[in-house]
Short mmCIF file of C-alpha atoms in Angstrom, two decimals:
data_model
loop_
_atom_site.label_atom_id
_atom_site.label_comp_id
_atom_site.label_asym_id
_atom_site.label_seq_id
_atom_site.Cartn_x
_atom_site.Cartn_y
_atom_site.Cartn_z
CA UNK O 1 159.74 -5.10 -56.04
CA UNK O 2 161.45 -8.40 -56.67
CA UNK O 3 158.59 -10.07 -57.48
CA UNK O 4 157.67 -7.28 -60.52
CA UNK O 5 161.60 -7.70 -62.22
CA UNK O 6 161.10 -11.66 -61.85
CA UNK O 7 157.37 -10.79 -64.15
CA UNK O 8 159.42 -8.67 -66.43
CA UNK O 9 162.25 -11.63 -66.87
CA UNK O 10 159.48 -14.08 -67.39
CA UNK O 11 156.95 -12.39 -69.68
CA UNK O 12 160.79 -10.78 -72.14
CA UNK O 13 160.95 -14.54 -72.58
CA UNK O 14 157.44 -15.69 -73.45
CA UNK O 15 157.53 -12.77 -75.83
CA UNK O 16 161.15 -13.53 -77.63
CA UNK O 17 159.98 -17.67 -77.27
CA UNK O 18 156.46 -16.77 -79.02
CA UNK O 19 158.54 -14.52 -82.10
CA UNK O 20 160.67 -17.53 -82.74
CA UNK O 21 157.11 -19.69 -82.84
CA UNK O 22 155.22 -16.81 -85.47
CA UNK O 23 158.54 -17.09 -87.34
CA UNK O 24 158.68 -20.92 -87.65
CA UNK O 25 155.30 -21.14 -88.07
CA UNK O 26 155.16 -18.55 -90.88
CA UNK O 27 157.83 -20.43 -92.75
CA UNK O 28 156.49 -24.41 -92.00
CA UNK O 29 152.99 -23.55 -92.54
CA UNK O 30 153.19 -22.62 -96.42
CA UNK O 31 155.29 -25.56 -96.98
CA UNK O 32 153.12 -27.63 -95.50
CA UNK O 33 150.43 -26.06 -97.37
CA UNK O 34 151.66 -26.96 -100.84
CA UNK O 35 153.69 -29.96 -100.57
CA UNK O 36 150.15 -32.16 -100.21
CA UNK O 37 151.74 -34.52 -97.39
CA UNK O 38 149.99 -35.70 -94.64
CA UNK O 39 150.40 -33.36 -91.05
CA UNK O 40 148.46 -33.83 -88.41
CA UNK O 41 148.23 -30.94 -86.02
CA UNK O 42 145.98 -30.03 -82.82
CA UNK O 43 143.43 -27.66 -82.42
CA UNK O 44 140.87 -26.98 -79.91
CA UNK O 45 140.66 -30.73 -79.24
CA UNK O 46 140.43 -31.96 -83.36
CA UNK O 47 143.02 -33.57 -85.10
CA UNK O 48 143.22 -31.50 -88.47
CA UNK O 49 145.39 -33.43 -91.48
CA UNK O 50 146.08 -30.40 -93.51
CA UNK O 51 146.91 -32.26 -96.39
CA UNK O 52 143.31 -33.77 -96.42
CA UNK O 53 142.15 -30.17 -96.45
CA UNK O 54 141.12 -28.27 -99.59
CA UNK O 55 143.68 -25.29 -100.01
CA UNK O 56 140.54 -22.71 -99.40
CA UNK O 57 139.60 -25.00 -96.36
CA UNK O 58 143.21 -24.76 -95.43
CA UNK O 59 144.04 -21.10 -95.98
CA UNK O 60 140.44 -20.52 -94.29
CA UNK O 61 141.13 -22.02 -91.04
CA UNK O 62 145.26 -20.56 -91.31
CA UNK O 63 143.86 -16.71 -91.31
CA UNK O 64 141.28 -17.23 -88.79
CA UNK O 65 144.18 -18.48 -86.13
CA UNK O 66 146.26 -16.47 -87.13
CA UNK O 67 144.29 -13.31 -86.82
CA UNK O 68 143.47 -14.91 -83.22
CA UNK O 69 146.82 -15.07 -82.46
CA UNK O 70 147.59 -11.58 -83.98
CA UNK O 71 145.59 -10.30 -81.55
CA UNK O 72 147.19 -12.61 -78.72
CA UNK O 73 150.50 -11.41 -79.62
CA UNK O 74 149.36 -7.88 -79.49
CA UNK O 75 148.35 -8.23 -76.18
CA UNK O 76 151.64 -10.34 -74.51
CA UNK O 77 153.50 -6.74 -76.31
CA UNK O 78 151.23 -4.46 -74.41
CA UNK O 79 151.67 -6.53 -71.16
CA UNK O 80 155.42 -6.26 -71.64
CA UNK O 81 155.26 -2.49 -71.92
CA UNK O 82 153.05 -2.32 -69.06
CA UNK O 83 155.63 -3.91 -67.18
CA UNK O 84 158.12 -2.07 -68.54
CA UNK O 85 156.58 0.89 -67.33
CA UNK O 86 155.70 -0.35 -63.91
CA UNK O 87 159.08 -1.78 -63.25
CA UNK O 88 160.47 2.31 -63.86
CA UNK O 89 158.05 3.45 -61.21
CA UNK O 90 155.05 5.14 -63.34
CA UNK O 91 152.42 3.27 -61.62
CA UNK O 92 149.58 5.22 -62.28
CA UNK O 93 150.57 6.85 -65.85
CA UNK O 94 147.98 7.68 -68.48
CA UNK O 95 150.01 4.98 -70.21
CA UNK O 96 149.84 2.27 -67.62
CA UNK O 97 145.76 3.09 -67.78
CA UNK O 98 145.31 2.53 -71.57
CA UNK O 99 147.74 -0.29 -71.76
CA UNK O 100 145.70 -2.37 -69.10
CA UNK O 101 142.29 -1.13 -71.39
CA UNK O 102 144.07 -2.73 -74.28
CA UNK O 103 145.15 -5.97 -72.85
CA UNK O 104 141.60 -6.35 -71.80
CA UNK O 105 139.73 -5.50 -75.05
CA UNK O 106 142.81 -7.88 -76.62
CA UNK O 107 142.45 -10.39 -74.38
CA UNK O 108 138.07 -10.54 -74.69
CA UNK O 109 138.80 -10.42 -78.52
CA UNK O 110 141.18 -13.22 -78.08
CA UNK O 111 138.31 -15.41 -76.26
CA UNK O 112 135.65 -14.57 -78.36
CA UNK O 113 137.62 -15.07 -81.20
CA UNK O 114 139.16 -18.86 -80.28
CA UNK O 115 135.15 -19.84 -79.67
CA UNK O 116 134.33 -18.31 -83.02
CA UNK O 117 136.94 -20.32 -84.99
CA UNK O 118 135.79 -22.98 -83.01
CA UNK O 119 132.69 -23.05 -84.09
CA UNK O 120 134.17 -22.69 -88.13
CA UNK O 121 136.36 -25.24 -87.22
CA UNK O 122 133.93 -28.12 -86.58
CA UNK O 123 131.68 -26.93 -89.37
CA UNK O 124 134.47 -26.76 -92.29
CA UNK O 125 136.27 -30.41 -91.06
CA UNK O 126 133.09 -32.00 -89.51
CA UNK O 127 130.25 -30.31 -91.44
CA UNK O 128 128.09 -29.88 -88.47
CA UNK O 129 127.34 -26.98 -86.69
CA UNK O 130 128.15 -27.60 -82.63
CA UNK O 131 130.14 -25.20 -80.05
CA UNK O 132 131.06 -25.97 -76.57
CA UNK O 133 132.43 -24.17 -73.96
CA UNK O 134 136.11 -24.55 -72.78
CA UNK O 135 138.87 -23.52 -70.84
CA UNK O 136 140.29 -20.90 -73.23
CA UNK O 137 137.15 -19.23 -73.50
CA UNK O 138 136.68 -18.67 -70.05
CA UNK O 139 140.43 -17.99 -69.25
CA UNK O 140 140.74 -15.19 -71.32
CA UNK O 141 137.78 -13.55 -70.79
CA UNK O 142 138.33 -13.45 -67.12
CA UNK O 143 141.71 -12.28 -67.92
CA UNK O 144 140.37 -9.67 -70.63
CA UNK O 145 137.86 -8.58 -67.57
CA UNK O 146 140.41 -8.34 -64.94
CA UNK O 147 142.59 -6.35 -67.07
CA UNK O 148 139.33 -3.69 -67.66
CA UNK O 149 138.51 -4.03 -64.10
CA UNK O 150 142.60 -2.57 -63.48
CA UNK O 151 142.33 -0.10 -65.92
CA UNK O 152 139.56 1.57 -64.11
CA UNK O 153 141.18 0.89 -60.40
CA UNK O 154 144.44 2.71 -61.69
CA UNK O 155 142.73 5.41 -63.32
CA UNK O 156 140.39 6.47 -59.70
CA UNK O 157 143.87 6.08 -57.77
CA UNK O 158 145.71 8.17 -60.64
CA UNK O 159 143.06 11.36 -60.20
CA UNK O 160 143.28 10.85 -55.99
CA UNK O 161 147.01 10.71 -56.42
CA UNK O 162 147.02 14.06 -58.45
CA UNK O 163 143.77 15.32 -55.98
CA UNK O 164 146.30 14.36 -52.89
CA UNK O 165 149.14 16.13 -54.28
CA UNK O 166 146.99 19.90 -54.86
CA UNK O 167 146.11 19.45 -51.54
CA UNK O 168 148.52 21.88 -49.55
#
């Protein structure tokens, strides 16, 4: 069980590492939004100069990431509940079950979502419509997937768990 307290350690620290990130970010990113100078930043591949940007341009392409990364967040605090809960012993909880349902449908939202501002992405700084398929599509869908895939494992071994125990 070493292995699960070392996965608990690592994913406390991703989550307190990403709160410091959402809390810088939330206090650069409207500077940077109405001081006009020149940032470059990195996104899916493009170098964006948000000070080139209109402000709609730039407050467009702002609430589309962040709402992807809303829902990114949302599902690295699941995960550490799950964990959480796992690391106490409740391995096949009605809580465990709907927690790794969430982190799936999070984690498909997340994918479809990153292609989706993708796509805006190259139309409002390139105006052309292209799309291409990458790495962070495919990673979190799998992931999304595989986390729907354990959801339904856990719940058939939490009904022959309670099936085992009525059995005299």
């Amino acid at each position: 069980m070493k292995t699960i307290t070392v996965l608990k350690t690592l994913i406390n620290i991703y989550y307190y590492l990403m709160i410091v990130a959402l809390v810088a970010g939330f206090i650069t990113i409207p500077l940077l939004l109405f001081t006009n100078q020149p940032y470059t930043m990195s996104l899916f591949g493009n170098q964006i100069d948000i000070g080139e940007l209109s402000i709609g341009k730039s407050i467009t392409v702002i609430t589309l990431l962040g709402l992807v990364l809303y829902f990114y967040f949302r599902a690295i605090q699941v995960m550490r509940n799950t964990v959480k809960e796992l690391v106490d012993g409740h391995y096949f909880s009605e809580s465990v079950i709907t927690n790794f349902k969430k982190m799936g449908t999070l984690f498909l939202i997340c994918g479809i979502g990153f292609f989706v501002v993708n796509i805006i992405l190259k139309l409002l700084l390139e105006n052309r419509l292209s799309f291409g398929l990458d790495f962070s599509l495919f990673l979190f869908v799998i992931t999304g997937l595989f986390f729907l895939f354990l959801s339904e494992v856990f719940k058939v071994a939490k009904d022959a768990t309670e099936e085992n125990n009525l059995t005299i």
